[in-house]
Amino acid sequence: MPATSIPSILQSFTTLWSPRLVATVNDTDIKVAKLDGPFIFHAHPDSDELFYVLSGELTLEIEGADSVEMTAGDVYVVKRGVSHRPVARRAEVLMVERIGTVNTGDQPVSERTRVPEDVRGADT
């Protein structure tokens, strides 16, 4: 299988808040997404969530704590069970999450809930 080009994957779509599954390592999924504006507050009760900013700016609003300001090259892990809300300014991010993690976490399924498009091994 050829290497996956993250820049090529990101260039292949414009939809915001719609992650793409680029790899699976052990029991974790590696996803990329384009984000802009605020998401919803949610938590992942059974899993940590890693955010790595590839471009743009991302603020992670953390319930009951200071917000985390991030720019390209920054990484942050939201611990399991912590309610958070990403707020992006034209950001491209890489996320590492346990397999099967739903993007809206503990919130009811809504128009914001997305099943990531699987682009593993896609000819980019």
Coordinates of N, CA, C and O in Angstrom, one line a residue:
M1 N 0.8 -1.2 0.0 CA 0.0 0.0 0.0 C 0.9 1.2 0.0 O 1.9 1.3 0.8
P2 N 0.6 2.2 -0.8 CA 1.4 3.4 -0.9 C 1.2 4.3 0.4 O 0.2 4.2 1.1
A3 N 2.1 5.2 0.6 CA 2.0 6.2 1.7 C 0.8 7.1 1.4 O 0.4 7.3 0.3
T4 N 0.2 7.6 2.5 CA -1.0 8.5 2.3 C -0.5 9.9 2.4 O 0.3 10.3 3.3
S5 N -0.9 10.8 1.5 CA -0.5 12.2 1.5 C -1.6 13.0 2.2 O -2.7 13.2 1.6
I6 N -1.3 13.5 3.4 CA -2.3 14.3 4.1 C -2.6 15.5 3.3 O -3.8 15.9 3.2
P7 N -1.6 16.3 2.8 CA -2.0 17.5 2.0 C -2.9 17.1 0.8 O -3.9 17.9 0.5
S8 N -2.7 16.0 0.1 CA -3.6 15.6 -1.0 C -5.0 15.3 -0.5 O -5.9 15.7 -1.2
I9 N -5.1 14.6 0.6 CA -6.4 14.3 1.2 C -7.1 15.6 1.5 O -8.3 15.8 1.1
L10 N -6.5 16.5 2.2 CA -7.1 17.8 2.5 C -7.5 18.6 1.3 O -8.5 19.3 1.3
Q11 N -6.7 18.5 0.2 CA -7.1 19.3 -1.0 C -8.3 18.7 -1.7 O -8.9 19.3 -2.6
S12 N -8.6 17.4 -1.4 CA -9.6 16.7 -2.1 C -11.1 17.0 -1.7 O -12.0 16.5 -2.3
F13 N -11.2 17.8 -0.6 CA -12.6 18.1 -0.2 C -12.7 19.5 0.4 O -11.6 20.1 0.8
T14 N -13.9 20.0 0.5 CA -14.1 21.4 1.1 C -15.1 21.4 2.2 O -15.2 22.4 2.9
T15 N -15.8 20.3 2.4 CA -16.8 20.2 3.5 C -16.2 20.4 4.9 O -15.2 19.7 5.2
L16 N -16.8 21.3 5.6 CA -16.3 21.6 7.0 C -16.9 20.6 8.0 O -18.0 20.1 7.8
W17 N -16.2 20.3 9.0 CA -16.6 19.5 10.2 C -17.0 18.1 9.7 O -17.9 17.5 10.2
S18 N -16.3 17.6 8.7 CA -16.6 16.3 8.1 C -15.3 15.5 8.0 O -14.6 15.5 7.0
P19 N -14.9 14.8 9.1 CA -13.6 14.1 9.1 C -13.4 13.1 8.1 O -14.4 12.4 7.6
R20 N -12.1 12.9 7.7 CA -11.7 11.8 6.8 C -10.8 10.9 7.6 O -9.9 11.3 8.2
L21 N -11.1 9.6 7.5 CA -10.3 8.5 8.2 C -9.1 8.2 7.3 O -9.3 7.7 6.2
V22 N -7.9 8.5 7.8 CA -6.7 8.3 6.9 C -5.8 7.1 7.4 O -5.1 6.6 6.6
A23 N -6.0 6.7 8.6 CA -5.2 5.5 9.1 C -5.8 5.0 10.4 O -6.5 5.7 11.1
T24 N -5.5 3.7 10.7 CA -5.9 3.1 11.9 C -4.6 2.5 12.5 O -3.9 1.8 11.8
V25 N -4.3 2.8 13.7 CA -3.1 2.3 14.4 C -3.6 1.6 15.7 O -4.1 2.3 16.6
N26 N -3.3 0.3 15.8 CA -3.8 -0.4 17.0 C -5.3 -0.2 17.2 O -6.1 -0.4 16.3
D27 N -5.7 0.4 18.3 CA -7.1 0.7 18.5 C -7.5 2.2 18.4 O -8.5 2.6 19.0
T28 N -6.7 2.9 17.5 CA -7.0 4.3 17.3 C -7.2 4.6 15.9 O -6.5 4.1 15.0
D29 N -8.1 5.6 15.6 CA -8.2 6.1 14.3 C -7.5 7.4 14.1 O -7.5 8.3 15.1
I30 N -6.9 7.7 13.0 CA -6.3 8.9 12.7 C -7.1 9.6 11.6 O -7.4 9.0 10.6
K31 N -7.6 10.8 11.9 CA -8.6 11.5 11.1 C -8.0 12.9 10.8 O -7.3 13.5 11.6
V32 N -8.4 13.4 9.6 CA -8.2 14.9 9.3 C -9.5 15.5 9.0 O -10.4 14.9 8.6
A33 N -9.5 16.8 9.3 CA -10.8 17.6 9.0 C -10.4 19.0 8.8 O -9.4 19.5 9.2
K34 N -11.3 19.7 8.0 CA -11.3 21.1 7.9 C -12.4 21.7 8.8 O -13.5 21.2 8.8
L35 N -12.0 22.7 9.6 CA -12.9 23.3 10.6 C -13.0 24.8 10.4 O -12.0 25.4 10.2
D36 N -14.1 25.3 10.7 CA -14.3 26.8 10.7 C -15.5 27.1 11.5 O -16.6 26.5 11.3
G37 N -15.4 28.0 12.5 CA -16.5 28.4 13.4 C -16.5 27.5 14.6 O -15.7 26.6 14.8
P38 N -17.6 27.6 15.3 CA -17.8 26.8 16.5 C -18.4 25.4 16.3 O -19.3 25.3 15.4
F39 N -18.0 24.5 17.1 CA -18.7 23.2 17.1 C -19.7 23.2 18.3 O -20.1 24.2 18.7
I40 N -20.0 22.0 18.8 CA -20.9 21.9 20.0 C -20.0 21.4 21.2 O -19.0 20.7 21.0
F41 N -20.5 21.8 22.4 CA -19.9 21.2 23.6 C -20.2 19.7 23.6 O -21.4 19.4 23.4
H42 N -19.2 18.9 23.9 CA -19.5 17.5 24.0 C -18.3 16.9 24.8 O -17.3 17.5 25.0
A43 N -18.4 15.6 25.2 CA -17.4 14.9 25.9 C -17.4 13.5 25.3 O -18.3 13.0 24.7
H44 N -16.2 12.8 25.5 CA -16.0 11.4 25.1 C -15.8 10.7 26.4 O -14.7 10.7 26.9
P45 N -16.8 10.0 27.0 CA -16.7 9.4 28.3 C -15.6 8.3 28.4 O -15.1 8.1 29.5
D46 N -15.4 7.6 27.3 CA -14.5 6.5 27.3 C -13.2 6.6 26.6 O -12.4 5.7 26.4
S47 N -12.8 7.9 26.1 CA -11.7 8.0 25.3 C -11.1 9.4 25.3 O -11.8 10.4 25.4
D48 N -9.8 9.5 25.4 CA -9.1 10.8 25.2 C -9.2 11.1 23.7 O -9.5 10.3 22.8
E49 N -8.9 12.4 23.4 CA -9.0 12.9 22.0 C -7.8 13.8 21.8 O -7.7 14.8 22.5
L50 N -6.9 13.5 20.8 CA -5.8 14.3 20.5 C -6.1 15.2 19.3 O -6.6 14.7 18.3
F51 N -5.8 16.5 19.4 CA -5.9 17.5 18.3 C -4.5 17.9 17.9 O -3.7 18.4 18.8
Y52 N -4.1 17.9 16.7 CA -2.9 18.4 16.1 C -3.2 19.4 15.0 O -3.9 19.0 14.0
V53 N -2.9 20.7 15.2 CA -3.3 21.7 14.2 C -2.3 21.7 13.1 O -1.1 21.9 13.3
L54 N -2.7 21.5 11.9 CA -1.9 21.5 10.7 C -1.8 22.9 10.1 O -0.7 23.3 9.6
S55 N -2.9 23.6 10.1 CA -2.9 25.0 9.7 C -4.1 25.7 10.3 O -5.0 25.1 10.8
G56 N -4.0 27.0 10.3 CA -5.1 27.8 10.9 C -5.0 28.0 12.4 O -3.9 27.7 12.9
E57 N -6.1 28.3 13.0 CA -6.1 28.5 14.5 C -7.3 27.7 15.0 O -8.4 27.6 14.4
L58 N -7.1 27.1 16.2 CA -8.1 26.4 16.9 C -8.1 26.7 18.4 O -7.0 26.7 19.0
T59 N -9.3 27.0 18.9 CA -9.4 27.2 20.3 C -10.2 26.0 20.9 O -11.3 25.7 20.3
L60 N -9.7 25.4 21.9 CA -10.5 24.4 22.6 C -11.1 25.0 23.8 O -10.3 25.3 24.8
E61 N -12.4 25.2 23.8 CA -13.0 25.7 25.0 C -13.3 24.5 25.9 O -13.9 23.5 25.5
I62 N -12.8 24.6 27.1 CA -12.9 23.5 28.1 C -13.8 23.9 29.2 O -13.6 24.9 29.9
E63 N -14.9 23.1 29.4 CA -15.8 23.5 30.5 C -15.2 23.5 31.8 O -14.5 22.5 32.2
G64 N -15.3 24.6 32.5 CA -14.7 24.7 33.9 C -13.2 25.0 33.9 O -12.6 24.9 35.0
A65 N -12.6 25.3 32.8 CA -11.2 25.6 32.7 C -10.9 26.6 31.7 O -11.8 27.0 30.9
D66 N -9.6 27.1 31.6 CA -9.2 28.0 30.6 C -9.3 27.4 29.2 O -9.0 26.2 29.1
S67 N -9.6 28.2 28.2 CA -9.5 27.7 26.8 C -8.1 27.5 26.4 O -7.2 28.1 27.0
V68 N -7.9 26.6 25.5 CA -6.6 26.3 24.9 C -6.5 26.9 23.5 O -7.3 26.5 22.7
E69 N -5.6 27.8 23.3 CA -5.4 28.5 22.0 C -4.3 27.7 21.3 O -3.2 27.5 21.8
M70 N -4.6 27.3 20.0 CA -3.6 26.5 19.2 C -3.4 27.1 17.8 O -4.4 27.6 17.3
T71 N -2.2 27.0 17.3 CA -1.9 27.3 16.0 C -1.1 26.2 15.3 O -0.8 25.2 16.0
A72 N -0.8 26.3 14.1 CA -0.1 25.2 13.4 C 1.1 24.7 14.1 O 1.9 25.4 14.7
G73 N 1.1 23.4 14.3 CA 2.2 22.7 15.0 C 1.9 22.4 16.4 O 2.6 21.6 17.1
D74 N 0.8 22.9 17.0 CA 0.4 22.6 18.3 C -0.4 21.4 18.5 O -1.2 21.0 17.6
V75 N -0.2 20.7 19.6 CA -1.0 19.5 19.9 C -1.5 19.6 21.3 O -0.9 20.2 22.2
Y76 N -2.7 19.0 21.5 CA -3.3 19.0 22.8 C -4.2 17.8 22.9 O -4.9 17.4 22.0
V77 N -4.2 17.2 24.1 CA -5.1 16.0 24.4 C -6.2 16.4 25.4 O -5.9 16.9 26.5
V78 N -7.4 16.2 24.9 CA -8.6 16.4 25.8 C -8.8 15.1 26.4 O -9.0 14.0 25.8
K79 N -8.7 15.1 27.8 CA -8.9 13.8 28.5 C -10.3 13.3 28.5 O -11.3 14.1 28.4
R80 N -10.5 12.0 28.6 CA -11.8 11.4 28.5 C -12.7 12.0 29.6 O -12.3 12.4 30.7
G81 N -13.9 12.2 29.2 CA -15.0 12.8 30.1 C -15.0 14.3 30.2 O -15.9 14.8 30.8
V82 N -14.0 15.0 29.6 CA -13.9 16.4 29.7 C -14.8 17.1 28.6 O -14.5 16.8 27.4
S83 N -15.7 17.9 29.0 CA -16.6 18.6 28.0 C -15.8 19.7 27.4 O -15.1 20.5 28.0
H84 N -15.8 19.7 26.0 CA -15.1 20.7 25.3 C -15.8 21.1 24.0 O -16.7 20.4 23.6
R85 N -15.4 22.2 23.5 CA -15.9 22.7 22.2 C -14.8 23.3 21.4 O -14.2 24.3 21.7
P86 N -14.5 22.7 20.2 CA -13.6 23.3 19.3 C -14.2 24.5 18.6 O -15.4 24.5 18.2
V87 N -13.4 25.6 18.5 CA -13.8 26.8 17.8 C -12.7 27.1 16.9 O -11.6 27.3 17.3
A88 N -12.9 27.0 15.6 CA -11.8 27.1 14.6 C -11.9 28.4 13.8 O -12.9 28.9 13.5
R89 N -10.7 28.8 13.3 CA -10.5 29.9 12.4 C -9.8 29.3 11.2 O -8.6 29.3 11.2
R90 N -10.6 28.8 10.2 CA -10.0 28.1 9.0 C -8.9 27.2 9.3 O -7.8 27.3 8.9
A91 N -9.2 26.2 10.1 CA -8.2 25.2 10.6 C -8.3 23.9 9.8 O -9.3 23.5 9.4
E92 N -7.1 23.3 9.7 CA -7.0 21.9 9.2 C -6.4 21.2 10.4 O -5.3 21.6 10.9
V93 N -7.0 20.1 10.8 CA -6.5 19.4 12.0 C -6.4 17.9 11.8 O -7.1 17.4 10.9
L94 N -5.5 17.3 12.5 CA -5.4 15.9 12.6 C -5.8 15.5 14.0 O -5.4 16.1 14.9
M95 N -6.7 14.4 14.0 CA -7.2 14.0 15.3 C -6.9 12.5 15.5 O -6.9 11.7 14.5
V96 N -6.6 12.1 16.7 CA -6.3 10.7 17.1 C -7.4 10.4 18.1 O -7.5 11.0 19.2
E97 N -8.2 9.4 17.8 CA -9.3 9.0 18.7 C -9.4 7.4 18.7 O -9.1 6.8 17.7
R98 N -10.0 6.9 19.7 CA -10.3 5.5 19.8 C -11.2 5.1 18.6 O -12.1 5.9 18.2
I99 N -11.0 4.0 18.0 CA -11.9 3.5 16.9 C -13.4 3.6 17.4 O -13.7 3.2 18.5
G100 N -14.2 4.1 16.5 CA -15.6 4.2 16.8 C -16.0 5.4 17.5 O -17.2 5.6 17.8
T101 N -15.1 6.3 17.8 CA -15.5 7.6 18.5 C -16.3 8.4 17.6 O -16.0 8.7 16.5
V102 N -17.5 8.9 18.2 CA -18.4 9.7 17.4 C -18.0 11.2 17.6 O -17.7 11.6 18.8
N103 N -18.0 11.9 16.6 CA -17.5 13.3 16.7 C -18.3 14.2 17.7 O -17.8 15.1 18.2
T104 N -19.6 13.9 17.9 CA -20.4 14.6 18.8 C -20.4 14.0 20.2 O -21.2 14.5 21.1
G105 N -19.6 13.0 20.4 CA -19.4 12.4 21.7 C -20.7 12.0 22.4 O -21.5 11.3 21.8
D106 N -20.9 12.5 23.6 CA -22.1 12.1 24.5 C -23.3 12.9 24.1 O -24.4 12.6 24.8
Q107 N -23.3 13.7 23.1 CA -24.5 14.4 22.7 C -25.4 13.6 21.8 O -24.9 12.7 21.1
P108 N -26.7 13.8 21.8 CA -27.6 13.1 20.9 C -27.1 13.2 19.4 O -26.6 14.3 19.0
V109 N -27.4 12.2 18.6 CA -27.1 12.3 17.2 C -27.9 13.5 16.6 O -29.1 13.7 17.0
S110 N -27.2 14.3 15.8 CA -27.8 15.5 15.3 C -27.2 15.8 13.9 O -26.5 15.0 13.4
E111 N -27.6 16.9 13.3 CA -27.1 17.3 12.0 C -25.6 17.5 12.1 O -24.9 17.6 11.0
R112 N -24.9 17.6 13.2 CA -23.5 17.8 13.4 C -22.8 16.5 13.4 O -21.6 16.4 13.3
T113 N -23.5 15.4 13.7 CA -22.9 14.1 13.8 C -22.4 13.6 12.4 O -23.2 13.6 11.4
R114 N -21.2 13.1 12.3 CA -20.7 12.7 11.0 C -20.0 11.3 11.2 O -19.2 11.1 12.1
V115 N -20.2 10.4 10.2 CA -19.4 9.2 10.1 C -18.2 9.6 9.2 O -18.5 10.1 8.1
P116 N -17.0 9.4 9.6 CA -15.9 9.8 8.8 C -15.8 9.0 7.5 O -16.0 7.8 7.5
E117 N -15.5 9.8 6.4 CA -15.3 9.1 5.1 C -13.9 8.4 5.2 O -12.9 9.0 5.6
D118 N -13.9 7.1 4.9 CA -12.7 6.3 4.9 C -11.9 6.5 3.7 O -12.3 6.1 2.6
V119 N -10.8 7.2 3.8 CA -9.9 7.4 2.6 C -8.6 6.7 2.7 O -7.6 6.9 2.0
R120 N -8.5 5.7 3.6 CA -7.3 4.9 3.8 C -7.0 4.2 2.5 O -7.9 3.6 1.9
G121 N -5.8 4.3 2.0 CA -5.3 3.7 0.8 C -5.9 4.3 -0.5 O -5.7 3.8 -1.6
A122 N -6.6 5.5 -0.3 CA -7.1 6.2 -1.5 C -6.0 6.6 -2.4 O -4.9 7.0 -1.9
D123 N -6.1 6.5 -3.7 CA -5.1 6.9 -4.7 C -5.1 8.4 -4.7 O -6.0 9.0 -5.3
T124 N -4.2 9.0 -4.0 CA -4.2 10.5 -4.0 C -3.2 11.0 -4.9 O -2.1 11.3 -4.8

